[in-house]
Amino acid sequence: MKISIYPTTDDMSKAAADLVAAQLAEKPNSLIVFPSGESPSGMLRYLIQYANEGKADFSQCTIIGLDEWVGMDERDYGSCKHYLHTNFFNHLDLDPERVVMFDAKAEDLEAECGRINDFISSHGGLDLMIVGIGMNGHLGLNEPGTPFDLYAHLSELAPITVEVGQKYFKQETVLTRGITLGLKHLQEAKMAVLIASGEKKATIIAESLQGHISTDVPASVLQNIRHARILLDEGAASELEHTS
């Protein structure tokens, strides 16, 4: 696990974008997972800039969405799909066939998990999986208590996730379940990347990266991923003990 600490959130975001651009240059047809939320916003802005400048070519890669609130799609303001379309996809010349996301309104959500699992495995596995971290250590919507060996699955949302999740909506919204890639996907990805910024994430970052490895803190699984990359700004890294 390599931890890189940057002076500002912007520096961290640019470093994350540089990792994506390097991956695309090395393997243009990469399978890449992007998260939604506050953490990736700066990275996505840089990637749009890189695409416009010819520094990143998304024409051959396939993008996988990390997760979604059950019952929502891109027409729902606050959904993960809405976020990625608004802040990323709509600014790129992407083939819609190369964007693969959960249908969180599907009648059979278990089958939907299977569809995403099968797509990933049939395309040779994930080349790059980028995640943020929740205040309770969740990655994607893998909440505390989630086994480390799960692939895509449904999750019951923790109260803190429901509470914090309200910031993405214009009005109070009922959130009960999520559909998400699993921690097994993160462990099997050729490159697993965590991005985090701000002092509010400092405590959970320290607990996840230097505390006891336990399903009680899903992000602690990163300690088991030797090739994981951790990108933090100084605020998020402020409670870490010495890192080399």
Coordinates of C-alpha atoms in Angstrom, one line a residue:
M1 CA 0.0 0.0 0.0
K2 CA 1.5 3.3 -1.1
I3 CA 0.3 6.4 0.6
S4 CA 0.9 9.8 -1.2
I5 CA 0.1 13.0 0.6
Y6 CA -0.5 16.3 -1.3
P7 CA -0.5 19.9 0.0
T8 CA -4.0 20.6 -1.2
T9 CA -7.2 18.9 -2.5
D10 CA -6.5 20.3 -5.9
D11 CA -3.0 18.7 -6.0
M12 CA -4.5 15.4 -4.9
S13 CA -7.2 15.6 -7.6
K14 CA -4.6 16.3 -10.3
A15 CA -2.5 13.3 -9.1
A16 CA -5.6 11.1 -9.3
A17 CA -6.3 12.4 -12.8
D18 CA -2.7 11.8 -13.8
L19 CA -3.1 8.1 -12.7
V20 CA -6.1 7.7 -14.9
A21 CA -4.4 9.4 -17.9
A22 CA -1.4 7.1 -17.4
Q23 CA -3.6 4.0 -17.3
L24 CA -5.3 5.1 -20.5
A25 CA -2.0 5.7 -22.2
E26 CA -0.7 2.3 -21.2
K27 CA -3.9 0.4 -22.0
P28 CA -6.4 2.4 -24.1
N29 CA -9.1 -0.3 -23.7
S30 CA -8.9 -0.3 -19.9
L31 CA -11.9 -1.1 -17.6
I32 CA -12.1 1.7 -15.1
V33 CA -14.4 2.2 -12.1
F34 CA -15.3 5.8 -11.2
P35 CA -17.1 6.8 -8.0
S36 CA -19.5 9.7 -7.5
G37 CA -19.7 12.3 -4.7
E38 CA -17.5 15.1 -3.5
S39 CA -14.2 13.2 -3.5
P40 CA -13.8 12.7 -7.3
S41 CA -15.1 16.1 -8.4
G42 CA -11.7 17.7 -8.8
M43 CA -10.3 14.6 -10.5
L44 CA -13.1 14.6 -13.0
R45 CA -12.6 18.3 -13.9
Y46 CA -9.0 17.6 -14.6
L47 CA -9.9 14.6 -16.8
I48 CA -12.3 16.6 -18.8
Q49 CA -9.5 19.2 -19.3
Y50 CA -7.1 16.4 -20.3
A51 CA -9.6 15.0 -22.8
N52 CA -10.1 18.4 -24.4
E53 CA -6.3 18.9 -24.6
G54 CA -5.7 15.5 -26.0
K55 CA -3.9 14.3 -22.9
A56 CA -6.4 11.6 -22.1
D57 CA -8.3 9.4 -24.7
F58 CA -11.5 7.8 -23.4
S59 CA -12.6 6.5 -26.8
Q60 CA -11.6 2.8 -26.2
C61 CA -12.0 2.4 -22.5
T62 CA -15.0 1.1 -20.7
I63 CA -16.3 3.0 -17.6
I64 CA -18.1 1.1 -14.8
G65 CA -20.1 3.0 -12.2
L66 CA -19.2 2.1 -8.6
D67 CA -22.7 2.2 -7.0
E68 CA -26.2 3.6 -6.9
W69 CA -29.0 4.3 -4.5
V70 CA -31.7 1.6 -5.1
G71 CA -34.7 3.0 -6.9
M72 CA -32.9 5.8 -8.7
D73 CA -31.4 6.5 -12.2
E74 CA -29.9 9.4 -14.1
R75 CA -33.1 11.3 -14.1
D76 CA -33.1 11.5 -10.3
Y77 CA -31.1 14.5 -9.0
G78 CA -28.7 13.2 -6.4
S79 CA -28.3 9.8 -7.9
C80 CA -24.8 8.5 -8.7
K81 CA -25.8 8.2 -12.4
H82 CA -27.0 11.8 -12.4
Y83 CA -23.7 13.0 -10.8
L84 CA -21.5 11.1 -13.3
H85 CA -23.5 12.1 -16.3
T86 CA -23.7 15.8 -15.2
N87 CA -20.1 16.1 -14.0
F88 CA -18.3 13.8 -16.4
F89 CA -20.0 11.9 -19.2
N90 CA -21.8 14.8 -20.7
H91 CA -18.5 16.7 -21.2
L92 CA -16.8 13.8 -23.1
D93 CA -17.4 12.2 -26.5
L94 CA -18.2 8.8 -25.0
D95 CA -19.8 5.8 -26.7
P96 CA -22.8 5.0 -24.5
E97 CA -22.0 1.3 -25.0
R98 CA -18.8 1.9 -23.1
V99 CA -20.5 3.2 -20.0
V100 CA -21.8 0.3 -17.8
M101 CA -23.8 1.2 -14.6
F102 CA -26.2 -0.5 -12.3
D103 CA -29.9 -0.3 -13.2
A104 CA -31.0 0.4 -9.6
K105 CA -34.7 0.3 -10.8
A106 CA -34.4 -3.2 -12.2
E107 CA -37.1 -5.6 -11.1
D108 CA -34.5 -8.3 -10.2
L109 CA -31.7 -6.5 -8.4
E110 CA -29.8 -9.7 -7.6
A111 CA -29.8 -10.4 -11.4
E112 CA -28.5 -6.9 -11.9
C113 CA -25.6 -7.6 -9.6
G114 CA -24.9 -10.8 -11.6
R115 CA -25.0 -8.8 -14.9
I116 CA -22.3 -6.4 -13.7
N117 CA -20.2 -9.2 -12.2
D118 CA -20.3 -11.1 -15.4
F119 CA -19.5 -8.1 -17.5
I120 CA -16.4 -7.4 -15.5
S121 CA -15.2 -11.0 -15.5
S122 CA -15.9 -11.5 -19.2
H123 CA -13.8 -8.4 -20.0
G124 CA -10.7 -9.6 -18.1
G125 CA -11.3 -7.9 -14.8
L126 CA -10.9 -4.3 -13.6
D127 CA -7.8 -2.4 -14.6
L128 CA -8.3 0.6 -12.3
M129 CA -10.9 1.0 -9.5
I130 CA -11.2 4.4 -7.8
V131 CA -13.1 4.8 -4.6
G132 CA -13.7 7.5 -2.0
I133 CA -14.4 6.8 1.7
G134 CA -17.4 7.3 3.9
M135 CA -17.4 8.7 7.4
N136 CA -17.9 5.1 8.7
G137 CA -15.2 3.7 6.4
H138 CA -17.5 2.4 3.7
L139 CA -16.1 2.1 0.2
G140 CA -18.8 2.4 -2.5
L141 CA -21.9 1.3 -0.5
N142 CA -20.0 -1.5 1.2
E143 CA -21.2 -0.7 4.7
P144 CA -19.6 -1.8 8.0
G145 CA -20.1 -5.6 8.4
T146 CA -19.8 -6.3 4.7
P147 CA -17.7 -9.4 4.1
F148 CA -14.4 -8.7 2.2
D149 CA -15.1 -11.6 -0.3
L150 CA -18.3 -10.2 -1.9
Y151 CA -18.6 -9.0 -5.5
A152 CA -21.5 -6.8 -6.6
H153 CA -24.3 -6.9 -4.0
L154 CA -27.2 -5.1 -2.4
S155 CA -26.6 -3.3 0.9
E156 CA -28.7 -2.0 3.7
L157 CA -27.6 1.6 4.2
A158 CA -26.1 2.6 7.6
P159 CA -27.7 5.6 9.4
I160 CA -24.7 7.8 8.8
T161 CA -24.8 7.1 5.1
V162 CA -28.4 8.1 4.9
E163 CA -27.7 11.2 6.9
V164 CA -24.7 12.3 4.9
G165 CA -26.3 11.2 1.7
Q166 CA -28.9 13.9 2.0
K167 CA -26.4 16.6 0.9
Y168 CA -26.7 15.3 -2.7
F169 CA -30.5 16.0 -2.8
K170 CA -32.5 19.2 -3.1
Q171 CA -35.0 17.9 -0.4
E172 CA -35.0 15.2 2.2
T173 CA -35.0 11.9 0.4
V174 CA -35.7 8.4 1.7
L175 CA -32.6 6.2 1.3
T176 CA -32.7 2.6 2.4
R177 CA -30.6 0.4 0.2
G178 CA -27.7 0.6 -2.2
I179 CA -26.4 -1.6 -5.0
T180 CA -22.6 -1.6 -5.3
L181 CA -19.4 -3.3 -6.5
G182 CA -17.9 -5.4 -3.8
L183 CA -14.7 -5.3 -1.8
K184 CA -13.6 -8.4 -3.7
H185 CA -13.6 -6.3 -6.9
L186 CA -11.3 -3.8 -5.2
Q187 CA -8.9 -6.5 -4.1
E188 CA -8.8 -8.1 -7.6
A189 CA -8.5 -4.8 -9.5
K190 CA -5.0 -4.4 -11.1
M191 CA -4.8 -1.0 -9.4
A192 CA -7.0 0.0 -6.5
V193 CA -7.0 3.7 -5.7
L194 CA -8.5 5.5 -2.7
I195 CA -8.9 9.3 -2.8
A196 CA -9.8 11.4 0.2
S197 CA -9.6 15.0 1.3
G198 CA -10.4 17.2 4.2
E199 CA -9.8 17.0 8.0
K200 CA -13.3 15.5 8.4
K201 CA -12.0 12.3 6.9
A202 CA -8.8 12.2 9.0
T203 CA -10.0 10.0 11.8
I204 CA -11.5 7.3 9.6
I205 CA -8.5 7.4 7.3
A206 CA -6.2 6.7 10.2
E207 CA -8.5 4.0 11.5
S208 CA -8.7 2.4 8.1
L209 CA -5.1 2.5 7.1
Q210 CA -3.3 2.0 10.4
G211 CA -5.9 0.4 12.6
H212 CA -7.2 -3.2 13.0
I213 CA -8.2 -4.9 9.8
S214 CA -11.9 -5.7 10.3
T215 CA -15.2 -5.8 8.4
D216 CA -16.3 -3.2 11.0
V217 CA -14.2 -0.7 9.0
P218 CA -14.6 -1.8 5.3
A219 CA -11.7 0.5 4.1
S220 CA -9.3 -1.5 6.3
V221 CA -9.3 -4.1 3.5
L222 CA -6.9 -1.7 1.7
Q223 CA -4.2 -2.9 4.1
N224 CA -4.5 -6.3 2.5
I225 CA -4.0 -4.8 -1.0
R226 CA -0.2 -4.5 -1.5
H227 CA -0.5 -2.6 -4.7
A228 CA -3.2 -0.2 -3.5
R229 CA -2.6 3.6 -4.0
I230 CA -3.8 6.0 -1.4
L231 CA -4.0 9.7 -2.4
L232 CA -4.7 12.1 0.4
D233 CA -4.5 15.9 1.0
E234 CA -2.8 17.1 4.1
G235 CA -6.2 17.4 5.9
A236 CA -7.2 13.8 5.4
A237 CA -3.7 12.6 6.3
S238 CA -3.5 14.7 9.4
E239 CA -4.1 11.9 12.0
L240 CA -1.9 9.3 10.3
E241 CA 1.2 8.2 12.2
H242 CA 4.5 8.5 10.3
T243 CA 4.2 7.2 6.7
S244 CA 7.2 6.4 4.6

